[in-house]
Amino acid sequence: MSVEYRLLGPLEVLVDGRPVDVGPPRHRWVLVLLLTHANAVVPAHQLVDELWGDAPPASAVNLVQGAVSALRKVLGKEAIATRGSGYALRVPADALDLQRFERLAQTGSLALDDGRLDEAAVALGEALSLWRGPALADLADEALVHAVASRLDELRLLALERRLEAELARGRPADALPDIRALVDEHPLRERPHGLLMLALYRCGRQADALEAYRSARATL
């Protein structure tokens, strides 16, 4: 049985290529925690702390055990190993979209730093193509997921900024400009997109617009 996990968008699990239901929000959140520590042991007390904070029910450990047991029924009994008082989710290479994204984003970023611009643009573009929407969008109403989703979305933004930087370095400011403007509009308090916008406008020969973008960014920030 092959299992594929997707965090870069709504949480999805595919078993033998078909989507499966991994259960109620608590089970899904336990899975998210295990996936963000793939192949590493997550202590049971950490799962309890993440799920209930300072006020866990007396049955918290049993509830975590029940969630793990239910997940094993869906993912396969060997998918989640018990290690002492913790659990480790076995995730084969390339079975988790987050791992593929991080590998491609790192490859692209290193290529950009080395001046291999075409390679950088391709790798970063492939990394970004793995995203299907905001991270863990189906769990957006769960307060527990906000920190994890925010961290993942930050990784996407960093990769997007690097890809746009690569496009500018390749001498394609006009092609990059619409995406840069969209990024500025979506994240007006983020400094890097404003810098990219000024640079793109300048390299398009629009010095006056670049100066106006600087004034606007200064006022906004």
Coordinates of C-alpha atoms in Angstrom, one line a residue:
M1 CA 0.0 0.0 0.0
S2 CA 1.4 3.4 -1.0
V3 CA 0.4 6.5 0.9
E4 CA 0.9 10.1 -0.2
Y5 CA 0.5 13.1 2.1
R6 CA -0.3 16.7 1.2
L7 CA -0.1 19.7 3.5
L8 CA 0.4 22.5 0.9
G9 CA -3.3 23.3 0.7
P10 CA -6.2 21.4 2.3
L11 CA -4.9 18.4 4.1
E12 CA -5.1 15.4 1.8
V13 CA -4.1 11.8 2.2
L14 CA -4.0 9.4 -0.8
V15 CA -3.8 5.7 -0.4
D16 CA -2.9 3.9 -3.6
G17 CA -3.7 7.1 -5.4
R18 CA -7.2 7.6 -4.0
P19 CA -8.2 10.3 -1.4
V20 CA -9.2 8.8 2.0
D21 CA -11.0 10.3 5.0
V22 CA -8.7 10.4 8.0
G23 CA -11.4 11.2 10.4
P24 CA -12.5 14.2 12.6
P25 CA -10.5 17.3 13.3
R26 CA -8.6 15.9 16.3
H27 CA -7.4 12.9 14.2
R28 CA -6.4 15.3 11.4
W29 CA -4.5 17.5 13.7
V30 CA -2.6 14.6 15.2
L31 CA -1.7 13.6 11.7
V32 CA -0.5 17.2 10.9
L33 CA 1.7 17.2 13.9
L34 CA 3.2 13.9 13.0
L35 CA 3.7 15.0 9.4
T36 CA 5.5 18.2 10.4
H37 CA 7.9 15.9 12.3
A38 CA 8.0 13.1 9.7
N39 CA 10.2 10.1 10.6
A40 CA 10.9 11.7 14.0
V41 CA 9.5 10.7 17.4
V42 CA 6.8 13.1 18.7
P43 CA 6.3 12.5 22.5
A44 CA 2.7 11.8 23.5
H45 CA 2.9 14.7 26.0
Q46 CA 3.7 17.1 23.1
L47 CA 0.6 15.9 21.3
V48 CA -1.4 16.5 24.4
D49 CA 0.0 20.0 24.9
E50 CA -0.6 20.9 21.3
L51 CA -4.2 19.6 21.4
W52 CA -5.3 20.9 24.8
G53 CA -2.7 23.4 26.1
D54 CA -2.8 23.9 29.9
A55 CA -6.2 22.2 30.4
P56 CA -6.0 18.7 29.0
P57 CA -8.8 16.3 30.0
A58 CA -8.0 13.4 32.3
S59 CA -8.4 11.1 29.3
A60 CA -6.0 13.1 27.0
V61 CA -3.4 10.3 26.6
N62 CA -6.1 7.8 25.9
L63 CA -7.7 10.1 23.3
V64 CA -4.3 10.5 21.6
Q65 CA -3.9 6.8 21.6
G66 CA -7.3 6.4 20.1
A67 CA -6.5 8.9 17.3
V68 CA -3.3 7.1 16.5
S69 CA -5.1 3.8 16.4
A70 CA -7.7 5.2 14.0
L71 CA -5.1 6.7 11.8
R72 CA -3.3 3.3 11.6
K73 CA -6.5 1.7 10.3
V74 CA -6.5 4.2 7.4
L75 CA -2.8 4.5 6.7
G76 CA -1.7 1.0 7.5
K77 CA -0.7 -0.4 10.9
E78 CA 3.0 0.0 10.1
A79 CA 2.6 3.7 9.2
I80 CA 2.9 5.0 12.7
A81 CA 5.5 3.4 15.0
T82 CA 5.3 3.6 18.8
R83 CA 8.7 4.7 20.2
G84 CA 8.7 4.6 24.0
S85 CA 6.0 7.2 25.0
G86 CA 5.9 8.8 21.6
Y87 CA 5.0 8.1 18.0
A88 CA 6.8 8.4 14.7
L89 CA 5.1 8.6 11.3
R90 CA 7.0 6.8 8.7
V91 CA 7.1 8.9 5.5
P92 CA 9.0 7.5 2.5
A93 CA 11.0 9.8 0.2
D94 CA 8.8 12.0 -1.9
A95 CA 5.6 10.8 -0.1
L96 CA 5.1 14.3 1.5
D97 CA 4.6 17.4 -0.6
L98 CA 6.3 19.6 2.0
Q99 CA 9.5 17.6 1.8
R100 CA 9.5 17.9 -2.0
F101 CA 8.8 21.6 -1.8
E102 CA 11.6 22.2 0.7
R103 CA 14.1 20.3 -1.5
L104 CA 13.1 22.1 -4.7
A105 CA 13.1 25.5 -2.9
Q106 CA 16.5 24.9 -1.5
T107 CA 17.9 23.8 -4.9
G108 CA 16.5 26.9 -6.5
S109 CA 17.7 29.2 -3.9
L110 CA 21.3 27.8 -4.0
A111 CA 21.2 28.0 -7.8
L112 CA 20.1 31.6 -7.6
D113 CA 22.9 32.5 -5.2
D114 CA 25.4 30.8 -7.6
G115 CA 24.1 32.7 -10.6
R116 CA 22.5 29.7 -12.3
L117 CA 19.4 31.7 -13.1
D118 CA 17.5 29.4 -15.4
E119 CA 18.0 26.4 -13.1
A120 CA 16.8 28.6 -10.2
A121 CA 13.7 29.7 -11.9
V122 CA 12.8 26.2 -12.9
A123 CA 13.3 24.7 -9.5
L124 CA 11.5 27.4 -7.6
G125 CA 8.7 27.3 -10.1
E126 CA 8.3 23.5 -9.6
A127 CA 8.4 24.0 -5.8
L128 CA 5.6 26.6 -6.0
S129 CA 3.5 24.4 -8.3
L130 CA 3.1 21.9 -5.5
W131 CA 0.8 24.4 -3.6
R132 CA -2.9 24.0 -4.0
G133 CA -4.0 27.0 -1.9
P134 CA -3.2 28.3 1.6
A135 CA -1.6 25.6 3.9
L136 CA -4.1 23.4 5.7
A137 CA -6.9 25.5 4.4
D138 CA -9.6 23.0 5.5
L139 CA -8.4 23.3 9.1
A140 CA -8.4 27.1 9.1
D141 CA -11.1 27.3 11.7
E142 CA -8.9 25.3 14.1
A143 CA -6.9 27.6 16.4
L144 CA -4.3 24.8 16.9
V145 CA -3.3 24.9 13.2
H146 CA -2.6 28.6 12.9
A147 CA 1.1 28.4 13.9
V148 CA 1.8 25.5 11.6
A149 CA -0.1 27.0 8.7
S150 CA 1.6 30.3 9.1
R151 CA 5.0 28.7 9.1
L152 CA 4.2 26.8 5.9
D153 CA 2.8 29.9 4.2
E154 CA 5.9 31.8 5.1
L155 CA 8.0 29.2 3.3
R156 CA 5.8 29.7 0.2
L157 CA 6.2 33.4 0.3
L158 CA 10.0 33.2 0.6
A159 CA 10.1 30.8 -2.4
L160 CA 7.9 33.1 -4.4
E161 CA 10.1 36.1 -3.6
R162 CA 13.2 34.1 -4.7
R163 CA 11.5 33.0 -7.9
L164 CA 10.6 36.7 -8.8
E165 CA 14.1 37.7 -7.9
A166 CA 15.4 35.0 -10.4
E167 CA 13.1 36.4 -13.1
L168 CA 14.4 39.9 -12.6
A169 CA 18.0 38.6 -12.7
R170 CA 17.2 36.8 -16.0
G171 CA 16.3 40.2 -17.5
R172 CA 12.5 39.6 -17.5
P173 CA 11.1 42.5 -15.4
A174 CA 8.0 43.0 -17.5
D175 CA 7.0 39.3 -17.1
A176 CA 7.6 39.4 -13.4
L177 CA 5.8 42.7 -12.7
P178 CA 2.2 41.5 -12.5
D179 CA 3.1 38.8 -10.0
I180 CA 5.2 41.3 -8.0
R181 CA 2.3 43.8 -7.9
A182 CA -0.1 41.0 -6.8
L183 CA 2.3 40.1 -4.0
V184 CA 2.6 43.7 -2.8
D185 CA -1.2 44.0 -2.8
E186 CA -1.6 40.7 -0.9
H187 CA 1.1 41.5 1.7
P188 CA 1.4 45.3 1.9
L189 CA 3.4 45.2 5.2
R190 CA 6.0 42.8 3.8
E191 CA 9.2 44.8 2.8
R192 CA 10.7 42.5 0.2
P193 CA 7.9 42.7 -2.4
H194 CA 8.1 46.5 -2.3
G195 CA 11.8 46.2 -3.1
L196 CA 11.2 43.9 -5.9
L197 CA 8.5 46.2 -7.3
M198 CA 10.8 49.2 -7.3
L199 CA 13.5 47.1 -9.0
A200 CA 11.2 45.7 -11.7
L201 CA 9.8 49.2 -12.5
Y202 CA 13.3 50.6 -12.7
R203 CA 14.5 47.8 -15.0
C204 CA 11.4 48.4 -17.2
G205 CA 12.6 52.0 -17.7
R206 CA 9.9 53.4 -15.5
Q207 CA 12.0 55.4 -13.1
A208 CA 9.2 57.8 -12.1
D209 CA 7.0 54.9 -11.3
A210 CA 9.8 53.2 -9.3
L211 CA 10.2 56.4 -7.3
E212 CA 6.5 56.6 -6.6
A213 CA 6.6 52.9 -5.5
Y214 CA 9.3 53.9 -3.1
R215 CA 7.2 56.7 -1.6
S216 CA 4.2 54.4 -1.3
A217 CA 6.2 51.7 0.3
R218 CA 7.7 54.2 2.8
A219 CA 4.3 55.5 3.7
T220 CA 2.9 52.0 4.1
L221 CA 5.7 50.5 6.1

